[in-house]
Amino acid sequence: MNNKKQRVVIVDDHPMFRERLSQLINLELDMEVCGEADDAQEAIRIIRDTSPDLAIVDITLKGSSGLELVKSIKALSIAIPVLVLSMHDESLYAERALRAGASGYITKHQATEEVLAAIRRVVAGEIYLSEKMTTFFLKSLGAVGTRSVTRPLDRLTDRELQVLEYIGSGYKTREIAEALKVGVATVDTYRARIKEKMDFRSAVELQHFAIRWVRDRE
């Protein structure tokens, strides 16, 4: 009988949520938390030091994108699966998470049993998505030709999508630059690209869309 516990690293910049998730995992007989991090840099260090069986990554981290962190983890010599967490029940992020290399996507409001099931499935080498997300992806297979029209957000890169979210959350250009650790000119370039790709006629139109988009997802 194999009594080895599956070791998990949690990456989330909300201490209270991290604590709750850690307690939930540590109550199980077959898994345990071996490390916690609140940013990408610390996450990579802990993963290298502990060689866990799974990394659970919040899609929204201060100063970085969870999607970029997923790519960084998958580029390490240590081959570990990644389960992405999000506040948003949104197919756009689930699809991007899988494209980045994640093996599963769950929302923070999913039931305890579902979270634990997702962890076990991903550690076992399977892909985990909620029933709702699975249904969406299956339906989308028959509508590939219309997606560029029905989902203009698909035109944005992961970083541009992150900038759009910051704009919708009320961040000024300089604040976005500080959060992403880039120059103001770089943020202006991202804004211009978003405006062009989304066919916005003005910066005001871009801002109004971003605010509505963030609000509708809360």
mmCIF file of N, CA and C in Angstrom, residues 58-182:
data_model
loop_
_atom_site.group_PDB
_atom_site.id
_atom_site.type_symbol
_atom_site.label_atom_id
_atom_site.label_comp_id
_atom_site.label_asym_id
_atom_site.label_seq_id
_atom_site.Cartn_x
_atom_site.Cartn_y
_atom_site.Cartn_z
ATOM 1 N N ASP A 58 -3.150 30.900 -8.515
ATOM 2 C CA ASP A 58 -4.202 31.897 -8.733
ATOM 3 C C ASP A 58 -3.905 32.613 -10.046
ATOM 4 N N ILE A 59 -4.920 32.825 -10.862
ATOM 5 C CA ILE A 59 -4.703 33.430 -12.167
ATOM 6 C C ILE A 59 -4.358 34.910 -12.068
ATOM 7 N N THR A 60 -4.715 35.546 -10.944
ATOM 8 C CA THR A 60 -4.436 36.967 -10.756
ATOM 9 C C THR A 60 -3.490 37.148 -9.580
ATOM 10 N N LEU A 61 -2.246 37.542 -9.885
ATOM 11 C CA LEU A 61 -1.237 37.757 -8.850
ATOM 12 C C LEU A 61 -0.707 39.177 -8.938
ATOM 13 N N LYS A 62 -0.312 39.741 -7.816
ATOM 14 C CA LYS A 62 0.255 41.084 -7.811
ATOM 15 C C LYS A 62 1.577 41.087 -8.566
ATOM 16 N N GLY A 63 1.686 41.992 -9.523
ATOM 17 C CA GLY A 63 2.947 42.153 -10.239
ATOM 18 C C GLY A 63 3.189 41.142 -11.331
ATOM 19 N N SER A 64 2.272 40.216 -11.528
ATOM 20 C CA SER A 64 2.476 39.223 -12.583
ATOM 21 C C SER A 64 1.150 38.567 -12.928
ATOM 22 N N SER A 65 1.163 37.836 -14.010
ATOM 23 C CA SER A 65 -0.018 37.099 -14.433
ATOM 24 C C SER A 65 0.135 35.639 -14.057
ATOM 25 N N GLY A 66 -0.934 35.058 -13.538
ATOM 26 C CA GLY A 66 -0.895 33.641 -13.230
ATOM 27 C C GLY A 66 -0.635 32.808 -14.471
ATOM 28 N N LEU A 67 -1.111 33.300 -15.620
ATOM 29 C CA LEU A 67 -0.877 32.594 -16.879
ATOM 30 C C LEU A 67 0.607 32.555 -17.212
ATOM 31 N N GLU A 68 1.298 33.682 -16.985
ATOM 32 C CA GLU A 68 2.741 33.719 -17.241
ATOM 33 C C GLU A 68 3.477 32.792 -16.277
ATOM 34 N N LEU A 69 2.999 32.730 -15.038
ATOM 35 C CA LEU A 69 3.628 31.839 -14.062
ATOM 36 C C LEU A 69 3.445 30.379 -14.473
ATOM 37 N N VAL A 70 2.274 30.043 -14.987
ATOM 38 C CA VAL A 70 2.046 28.671 -15.458
ATOM 39 C C VAL A 70 3.079 28.310 -16.520
ATOM 40 N N LYS A 71 3.298 29.228 -17.456
ATOM 41 C CA LYS A 71 4.284 28.981 -18.519
ATOM 42 C C LYS A 71 5.680 28.806 -17.936
ATOM 43 N N SER A 72 6.012 29.628 -16.924
ATOM 44 C CA SER A 72 7.337 29.535 -16.293
ATOM 45 C C SER A 72 7.510 28.201 -15.571
ATOM 46 N N ILE A 73 6.461 27.761 -14.893
ATOM 47 C CA ILE A 73 6.525 26.474 -14.181
ATOM 48 C C ILE A 73 6.709 25.329 -15.171
ATOM 49 N N LYS A 74 5.979 25.380 -16.281
ATOM 50 C CA LYS A 74 6.072 24.305 -17.272
ATOM 51 C C LYS A 74 7.431 24.291 -17.965
ATOM 52 N N ALA A 75 8.144 25.419 -17.905
ATOM 53 C CA ALA A 75 9.470 25.499 -18.532
ATOM 54 C C ALA A 75 10.574 24.967 -17.618
ATOM 55 N N LEU A 76 10.247 24.719 -16.342
ATOM 56 C CA LEU A 76 11.244 24.205 -15.402
ATOM 57 C C LEU A 76 11.617 22.763 -15.750
ATOM 58 N N SER A 77 12.785 22.356 -15.286
ATOM 59 C CA SER A 77 13.217 20.971 -15.521
ATOM 60 C C SER A 77 12.378 19.986 -14.703
ATOM 61 N N ILE A 78 11.744 20.502 -13.632
ATOM 62 C CA ILE A 78 10.863 19.669 -12.804
ATOM 63 C C ILE A 78 9.485 19.623 -13.474
ATOM 64 N N ALA A 79 9.062 18.464 -13.884
ATOM 65 C CA ALA A 79 7.771 18.334 -14.571
ATOM 66 C C ALA A 79 6.653 18.147 -13.551
ATOM 67 N N ILE A 80 5.927 19.216 -13.264
ATOM 68 C CA ILE A 80 4.796 19.109 -12.330
ATOM 69 C C ILE A 80 3.540 19.700 -12.969
ATOM 70 N N PRO A 81 2.380 19.127 -12.687
ATOM 71 C CA PRO A 81 1.132 19.673 -13.216
ATOM 72 C C PRO A 81 0.719 20.931 -12.458
ATOM 73 N N VAL A 82 -0.079 21.761 -13.119
ATOM 74 C CA VAL A 82 -0.551 23.012 -12.521
ATOM 75 C C VAL A 82 -2.076 23.058 -12.582
ATOM 76 N N LEU A 83 -2.684 23.396 -11.452
ATOM 77 C CA LEU A 83 -4.130 23.600 -11.361
ATOM 78 C C LEU A 83 -4.359 25.088 -11.142
ATOM 79 N N VAL A 84 -5.098 25.727 -12.041
ATOM 80 C CA VAL A 84 -5.312 27.172 -11.965
ATOM 81 C C VAL A 84 -6.595 27.489 -11.206
ATOM 82 N N LEU A 85 -6.490 28.483 -10.323
ATOM 83 C CA LEU A 85 -7.619 28.992 -9.540
ATOM 84 C C LEU A 85 -8.040 30.352 -10.075
ATOM 85 N N SER A 86 -9.321 30.656 -10.017
ATOM 86 C CA SER A 86 -9.777 31.972 -10.450
ATOM 87 C C SER A 86 -11.027 32.379 -9.682
ATOM 88 N N MET A 87 -11.198 33.681 -9.541
ATOM 89 C CA MET A 87 -12.433 34.204 -8.958
ATOM 90 C C MET A 87 -13.560 34.163 -9.986
ATOM 91 N N HIS A 88 -13.188 33.986 -11.257
ATOM 92 C CA HIS A 88 -14.153 34.163 -12.336
ATOM 93 C C HIS A 88 -14.498 32.853 -13.034
ATOM 94 N N ASP A 89 -15.779 32.600 -13.156
ATOM 95 C CA ASP A 89 -16.284 31.426 -13.864
ATOM 96 C C ASP A 89 -16.395 31.803 -15.342
ATOM 97 N N GLU A 90 -15.250 31.880 -16.015
ATOM 98 C CA GLU A 90 -15.230 32.423 -17.363
ATOM 99 C C GLU A 90 -14.414 31.544 -18.295
ATOM 100 N N SER A 91 -15.024 31.164 -19.421
ATOM 101 C CA SER A 91 -14.366 30.249 -20.352
ATOM 102 C C SER A 91 -13.112 30.856 -20.958
ATOM 103 N N LEU A 92 -13.081 32.178 -21.105
ATOM 104 C CA LEU A 92 -11.920 32.844 -21.698
ATOM 105 C C LEU A 92 -10.650 32.513 -20.937
ATOM 106 N N TYR A 93 -10.693 32.631 -19.614
ATOM 107 C CA TYR A 93 -9.510 32.362 -18.803
ATOM 108 C C TYR A 93 -9.217 30.865 -18.720
ATOM 109 N N ALA A 94 -10.250 30.051 -18.676
ATOM 110 C CA ALA A 94 -10.037 28.604 -18.622
ATOM 111 C C ALA A 94 -9.294 28.134 -19.863
ATOM 112 N N GLU A 95 -9.711 28.631 -21.009
ATOM 113 C CA GLU A 95 -9.061 28.245 -22.265
ATOM 114 C C GLU A 95 -7.607 28.696 -22.288
ATOM 115 N N ARG A 96 -7.360 29.921 -21.847
ATOM 116 C CA ARG A 96 -5.990 30.440 -21.852
ATOM 117 C C ARG A 96 -5.111 29.692 -20.852
ATOM 118 N N ALA A 97 -5.696 29.299 -19.738
ATOM 119 C CA ALA A 97 -4.934 28.543 -18.741
ATOM 120 C C ALA A 97 -4.478 27.207 -19.318
ATOM 121 N N LEU A 98 -5.374 26.528 -20.019
ATOM 122 C CA LEU A 98 -5.016 25.245 -20.628
ATOM 123 C C LEU A 98 -3.973 25.438 -21.721
ATOM 124 N N ARG A 99 -4.120 26.507 -22.495
ATOM 125 C CA ARG A 99 -3.143 26.794 -23.546
ATOM 126 C C ARG A 99 -1.766 27.077 -22.960
ATOM 127 N N ALA A 100 -1.750 27.689 -21.774
ATOM 128 C CA ALA A 100 -0.476 28.019 -21.122
ATOM 129 C C ALA A 100 0.210 26.782 -20.556
ATOM 130 N N GLY A 101 -0.541 25.691 -20.434
ATOM 131 C CA GLY A 101 0.060 24.455 -19.929
ATOM 132 C C GLY A 101 -0.578 23.902 -18.675
ATOM 133 N N ALA A 102 -1.625 24.571 -18.169
ATOM 134 C CA ALA A 102 -2.303 24.079 -16.964
ATOM 135 C C ALA A 102 -3.046 22.779 -17.261
ATOM 136 N N SER A 103 -3.212 21.974 -16.227
ATOM 137 C CA SER A 103 -3.931 20.703 -16.370
ATOM 138 C C SER A 103 -5.349 20.780 -15.816
ATOM 139 N N GLY A 104 -5.718 21.942 -15.287
ATOM 140 C CA GLY A 104 -7.061 22.080 -14.748
ATOM 141 C C GLY A 104 -7.367 23.520 -14.405
ATOM 142 N N TYR A 105 -8.656 23.819 -14.274
ATOM 143 C CA TYR A 105 -9.113 25.179 -13.968
ATOM 144 C C TYR A 105 -10.328 25.068 -13.055
ATOM 145 N N ILE A 106 -10.257 25.709 -11.895
ATOM 146 C CA ILE A 106 -11.389 25.722 -10.970
ATOM 147 C C ILE A 106 -11.604 27.140 -10.459
ATOM 148 N N THR A 107 -12.829 27.423 -10.038
ATOM 149 C CA THR A 107 -13.116 28.729 -9.464
ATOM 150 C C THR A 107 -13.102 28.628 -7.943
ATOM 151 N N LYS A 108 -12.827 29.744 -7.295
ATOM 152 C CA LYS A 108 -12.672 29.743 -5.844
ATOM 153 C C LYS A 108 -13.975 29.477 -5.100
ATOM 154 N N HIS A 109 -15.098 29.618 -5.789
ATOM 155 C CA HIS A 109 -16.374 29.383 -5.099
ATOM 156 C C HIS A 109 -16.902 27.964 -5.296
ATOM 157 N N GLN A 110 -16.127 27.104 -5.958
ATOM 158 C CA GLN A 110 -16.582 25.725 -6.129
ATOM 159 C C GLN A 110 -16.577 24.974 -4.800
ATOM 160 N N ALA A 111 -17.418 23.971 -4.707
ATOM 161 C CA ALA A 111 -17.576 23.213 -3.466
ATOM 162 C C ALA A 111 -16.273 22.531 -3.068
ATOM 163 N N THR A 112 -16.114 22.327 -1.756
ATOM 164 C CA THR A 112 -14.912 21.691 -1.213
ATOM 165 C C THR A 112 -14.612 20.361 -1.896
ATOM 166 N N GLU A 113 -15.641 19.535 -2.066
ATOM 167 C CA GLU A 113 -15.452 18.216 -2.670
ATOM 168 C C GLU A 113 -14.923 18.335 -4.095
ATOM 169 N N GLU A 114 -15.376 19.382 -4.807
ATOM 170 C CA GLU A 114 -14.951 19.569 -6.191
ATOM 171 C C GLU A 114 -13.488 19.991 -6.256
ATOM 172 N N VAL A 115 -13.077 20.846 -5.334
ATOM 173 C CA VAL A 115 -11.682 21.295 -5.294
ATOM 174 C C VAL A 115 -10.760 20.106 -5.034
ATOM 175 N N LEU A 116 -11.110 19.287 -4.061
ATOM 176 C CA LEU A 116 -10.292 18.111 -3.734
ATOM 177 C C LEU A 116 -10.279 17.111 -4.891
ATOM 178 N N ALA A 117 -11.419 16.961 -5.550
ATOM 179 C CA ALA A 117 -11.491 16.062 -6.706
ATOM 180 C C ALA A 117 -10.597 16.567 -7.829
ATOM 181 N N ALA A 118 -10.590 17.893 -8.024
ATOM 182 C CA ALA A 118 -9.745 18.490 -9.065
ATOM 183 C C ALA A 118 -8.274 18.226 -8.778
ATOM 184 N N ILE A 119 -7.871 18.392 -7.524
ATOM 185 C CA ILE A 119 -6.476 18.150 -7.135
ATOM 186 C C ILE A 119 -6.086 16.705 -7.437
ATOM 187 N N ARG A 120 -6.935 15.776 -7.034
ATOM 188 C CA ARG A 120 -6.616 14.349 -7.237
ATOM 189 C C ARG A 120 -6.562 13.985 -8.721
ATOM 190 N N ARG A 121 -7.471 14.544 -9.501
ATOM 191 C CA ARG A 121 -7.505 14.237 -10.933
ATOM 192 C C ARG A 121 -6.253 14.760 -11.625
ATOM 193 N N VAL A 122 -5.867 15.986 -11.302
ATOM 194 C CA VAL A 122 -4.703 16.598 -11.953
ATOM 195 C C VAL A 122 -3.415 15.886 -11.550
ATOM 196 N N VAL A 123 -3.281 15.556 -10.262
ATOM 197 C CA VAL A 123 -2.095 14.824 -9.796
ATOM 198 C C VAL A 123 -1.996 13.468 -10.491
ATOM 199 N N ALA A 124 -3.145 12.883 -10.805
ATOM 200 C CA ALA A 124 -3.175 11.573 -11.472
ATOM 201 C C ALA A 124 -2.887 11.662 -12.967
ATOM 202 N N GLY A 125 -2.659 12.895 -13.446
ATOM 203 C CA GLY A 125 -2.320 13.057 -14.857
ATOM 204 C C GLY A 125 -3.494 13.356 -15.759
ATOM 205 N N GLU A 126 -4.648 13.646 -15.170
ATOM 206 C CA GLU A 126 -5.839 13.944 -15.958
ATOM 207 C C GLU A 126 -6.053 15.453 -16.069
ATOM 208 N N ILE A 127 -6.978 15.838 -16.955
ATOM 209 C CA ILE A 127 -7.384 17.235 -17.097
ATOM 210 C C ILE A 127 -8.670 17.434 -16.305
ATOM 211 N N TYR A 128 -8.752 18.551 -15.553
ATOM 212 C CA TYR A 128 -9.977 18.807 -14.797
ATOM 213 C C TYR A 128 -10.593 20.137 -15.214
ATOM 214 N N LEU A 129 -11.871 20.081 -15.595
ATOM 215 C CA LEU A 129 -12.685 21.264 -15.839
ATOM 216 C C LEU A 129 -14.059 21.004 -15.241
ATOM 217 N N SER A 130 -14.739 22.066 -14.839
ATOM 218 C CA SER A 130 -16.094 21.893 -14.325
ATOM 219 C C SER A 130 -17.000 21.417 -15.460
ATOM 220 N N GLU A 131 -18.148 20.893 -15.100
ATOM 221 C CA GLU A 131 -19.101 20.418 -16.114
ATOM 222 C C GLU A 131 -19.513 21.552 -17.043
ATOM 223 N N LYS A 132 -19.681 22.748 -16.478
ATOM 224 C CA LYS A 132 -20.084 23.901 -17.282
ATOM 225 C C LYS A 132 -19.018 24.248 -18.313
ATOM 226 N N MET A 133 -17.741 24.264 -17.879
ATOM 227 C CA MET A 133 -16.647 24.590 -18.789
ATOM 228 C C MET A 133 -16.497 23.519 -19.865
ATOM 229 N N THR A 134 -16.631 22.267 -19.473
ATOM 230 C CA THR A 134 -16.516 21.171 -20.436
ATOM 231 C C THR A 134 -17.584 21.293 -21.512
ATOM 232 N N THR A 135 -18.807 21.607 -21.105
ATOM 233 C CA THR A 135 -19.910 21.784 -22.053
ATOM 234 C C THR A 135 -19.617 22.922 -23.012
ATOM 235 N N PHE A 136 -19.079 24.028 -22.482
ATOM 236 C CA PHE A 136 -18.764 25.173 -23.335
ATOM 237 C C PHE A 136 -17.743 24.798 -24.399
ATOM 238 N N PHE A 137 -16.665 24.122 -23.983
ATOM 239 C CA PHE A 137 -15.613 23.769 -24.930
ATOM 240 C C PHE A 137 -16.118 22.798 -25.996
ATOM 241 N N LEU A 138 -16.969 21.866 -25.612
ATOM 242 C CA LEU A 138 -17.521 20.924 -26.582
ATOM 243 C C LEU A 138 -18.402 21.647 -27.599
ATOM 244 N N LYS A 139 -19.197 22.603 -27.121
ATOM 245 C CA LYS A 139 -20.052 23.374 -28.031
ATOM 246 C C LYS A 139 -19.216 24.258 -28.953
ATOM 247 N N SER A 140 -18.119 24.798 -28.418
ATOM 248 C CA SER A 140 -17.292 25.716 -29.205
ATOM 249 C C SER A 140 -16.584 25.017 -30.359
ATOM 250 N N LEU A 141 -16.436 23.688 -30.269
ATOM 251 C CA LEU A 141 -15.786 22.944 -31.348
ATOM 252 C C LEU A 141 -16.560 23.070 -32.652
ATOM 253 N N GLY A 142 -17.865 23.283 -32.528
ATOM 254 C CA GLY A 142 -18.683 23.415 -33.729
ATOM 255 C C GLY A 142 -18.871 24.844 -34.176
ATOM 256 N N ALA A 143 -18.200 25.770 -33.483
ATOM 257 C CA ALA A 143 -18.369 27.187 -33.828
ATOM 258 C C ALA A 143 -17.041 27.901 -33.938
ATOM 259 N N VAL A 144 -15.993 27.183 -34.365
ATOM 260 C CA VAL A 144 -14.657 27.773 -34.450
ATOM 261 C C VAL A 144 -14.634 28.961 -35.385
ATOM 262 N N GLY A 145 -15.352 28.868 -36.483
ATOM 263 C CA GLY A 145 -15.306 29.932 -37.481
ATOM 264 C C GLY A 145 -15.947 31.218 -37.037
ATOM 265 N N THR A 146 -16.773 31.190 -35.987
ATOM 266 C CA THR A 146 -17.462 32.402 -35.553
ATOM 267 C C THR A 146 -16.858 33.020 -34.316
ATOM 268 N N ARG A 147 -15.840 32.392 -33.735
ATOM 269 C CA ARG A 147 -15.353 32.859 -32.441
ATOM 270 C C ARG A 147 -14.681 34.219 -32.513
ATOM 271 N N SER A 148 -14.001 34.533 -33.617
ATOM 272 C CA SER A 148 -13.339 35.828 -33.713
ATOM 273 C C SER A 148 -14.351 36.955 -33.714
ATOM 274 N N VAL A 149 -15.613 36.640 -34.148
ATOM 275 C CA VAL A 149 -16.656 37.651 -34.165
ATOM 276 C C VAL A 149 -17.346 37.713 -32.813
ATOM 277 N N THR A 150 -17.683 36.548 -32.255
ATOM 278 C CA THR A 150 -18.452 36.517 -31.022
ATOM 279 C C THR A 150 -17.599 36.820 -29.796
ATOM 280 N N ARG A 151 -16.258 36.616 -29.883
ATOM 281 C CA ARG A 151 -15.401 36.845 -28.725
ATOM 282 C C ARG A 151 -14.184 37.675 -29.115
ATOM 283 N N PRO A 152 -14.379 38.988 -29.277
ATOM 284 C CA PRO A 152 -13.257 39.853 -29.668
ATOM 285 C C PRO A 152 -12.116 39.854 -28.661
ATOM 286 N N LEU A 153 -12.391 39.497 -27.402
ATOM 287 C CA LEU A 153 -11.324 39.444 -26.399
ATOM 288 C C LEU A 153 -10.272 38.402 -26.751
ATOM 289 N N ASP A 154 -10.644 37.437 -27.600
ATOM 290 C CA ASP A 154 -9.682 36.415 -28.016
ATOM 291 C C ASP A 154 -8.528 37.016 -28.812
ATOM 292 N N ARG A 155 -8.720 38.213 -29.338
ATOM 293 C CA ARG A 155 -7.659 38.850 -30.124
ATOM 294 C C ARG A 155 -6.513 39.339 -29.242
ATOM 295 N N LEU A 156 -6.776 39.509 -27.955
ATOM 296 C CA LEU A 156 -5.769 40.065 -27.048
ATOM 297 C C LEU A 156 -4.807 38.991 -26.563
ATOM 298 N N THR A 157 -3.545 39.394 -26.356
ATOM 299 C CA THR A 157 -2.574 38.496 -25.738
ATOM 300 C C THR A 157 -2.882 38.401 -24.244
ATOM 301 N N ASP A 158 -2.238 37.471 -23.561
ATOM 302 C CA ASP A 158 -2.451 37.324 -22.120
ATOM 303 C C ASP A 158 -2.101 38.611 -21.386
ATOM 304 N N ARG A 159 -1.000 39.259 -21.772
ATOM 305 C CA ARG A 159 -0.589 40.492 -21.092
ATOM 306 C C ARG A 159 -1.559 41.629 -21.384
ATOM 307 N N GLU A 160 -2.047 41.730 -22.618
ATOM 308 C CA GLU A 160 -3.019 42.769 -22.952
ATOM 309 C C GLU A 160 -4.316 42.562 -22.175
ATOM 310 N N LEU A 161 -4.709 41.317 -22.003
ATOM 311 C CA LEU A 161 -5.908 41.012 -21.219
ATOM 312 C C LEU A 161 -5.706 41.425 -19.765
ATOM 313 N N GLN A 162 -4.499 41.221 -19.254
ATOM 314 C CA GLN A 162 -4.180 41.617 -17.885
ATOM 315 C C GLN A 162 -4.254 43.134 -17.738
ATOM 316 N N VAL A 163 -3.732 43.860 -18.719
ATOM 317 C CA VAL A 163 -3.791 45.328 -18.697
ATOM 318 C C VAL A 163 -5.243 45.794 -18.754
ATOM 319 N N LEU A 164 -6.050 45.151 -19.588
ATOM 320 C CA LEU A 164 -7.469 45.504 -19.682
ATOM 321 C C LEU A 164 -8.152 45.341 -18.332
ATOM 322 N N GLU A 165 -7.800 44.284 -17.616
ATOM 323 C CA GLU A 165 -8.390 44.055 -16.295
ATOM 324 C C GLU A 165 -7.962 45.138 -15.305
ATOM 325 N N TYR A 166 -6.711 45.542 -15.366
ATOM 326 C CA TYR A 166 -6.250 46.635 -14.504
ATOM 327 C C TYR A 166 -7.002 47.929 -14.818
ATOM 328 N N ILE A 167 -7.180 48.217 -16.104
ATOM 329 C CA ILE A 167 -7.903 49.430 -16.505
ATOM 330 C C ILE A 167 -9.326 49.387 -15.953
ATOM 331 N N GLY A 168 -9.974 48.241 -16.109
ATOM 332 C CA GLY A 168 -11.342 48.094 -15.626
ATOM 333 C C GLY A 168 -11.467 48.155 -14.119
ATOM 334 N N SER A 169 -10.357 47.885 -13.423
ATOM 335 C CA SER A 169 -10.344 47.929 -11.954
ATOM 336 C C SER A 169 -9.985 49.312 -11.428
ATOM 337 N N GLY A 170 -9.801 50.273 -12.341
ATOM 338 C CA GLY A 170 -9.561 51.651 -11.928
ATOM 339 C C GLY A 170 -8.106 52.069 -11.813
ATOM 340 N N TYR A 171 -7.183 51.231 -12.242
ATOM 341 C CA TYR A 171 -5.760 51.570 -12.171
ATOM 342 C C TYR A 171 -5.409 52.621 -13.215
ATOM 343 N N LYS A 172 -4.586 53.593 -12.824
ATOM 344 C CA LYS A 172 -4.035 54.566 -13.759
ATOM 345 C C LYS A 172 -2.833 53.943 -14.468
ATOM 346 N N THR A 173 -2.394 54.599 -15.544
ATOM 347 C CA THR A 173 -1.284 54.057 -16.336
ATOM 348 C C THR A 173 -0.043 53.813 -15.491
ATOM 349 N N ARG A 174 0.320 54.778 -14.665
ATOM 350 C CA ARG A 174 1.523 54.617 -13.837
ATOM 351 C C ARG A 174 1.345 53.480 -12.827
ATOM 352 N N GLU A 175 0.144 53.323 -12.288
ATOM 353 C CA GLU A 175 -0.116 52.242 -11.329
ATOM 354 C C GLU A 175 -0.023 50.870 -12.005
ATOM 355 N N ILE A 176 -0.500 50.800 -13.247
ATOM 356 C CA ILE A 176 -0.388 49.547 -14.002
ATOM 357 C C ILE A 176 1.080 49.227 -14.254
ATOM 358 N N ALA A 177 1.844 50.252 -14.614
ATOM 359 C CA ALA A 177 3.275 50.068 -14.871
ATOM 360 C C ALA A 177 3.985 49.547 -13.626
ATOM 361 N N GLU A 178 3.644 50.098 -12.470
ATOM 362 C CA GLU A 178 4.262 49.651 -11.215
ATOM 363 C C GLU A 178 3.858 48.212 -10.887
ATOM 364 N N ALA A 179 2.594 47.885 -11.114
ATOM 365 C CA ALA A 179 2.107 46.533 -10.812
ATOM 366 C C ALA A 179 2.769 45.483 -11.706
ATOM 367 N N LEU A 180 2.994 45.853 -12.964
ATOM 368 C CA LEU A 180 3.582 44.911 -13.924
ATOM 369 C C LEU A 180 5.103 45.004 -13.985
ATOM 370 N N LYS A 181 5.651 45.999 -13.251
ATOM 371 C CA LYS A 181 7.102 46.220 -13.256
ATOM 372 C C LYS A 181 7.628 46.495 -14.665
ATOM 373 N N VAL A 182 6.913 47.374 -15.378
ATOM 374 C CA VAL A 182 7.334 47.810 -16.712
ATOM 375 C C VAL A 182 7.246 49.330 -16.764
#
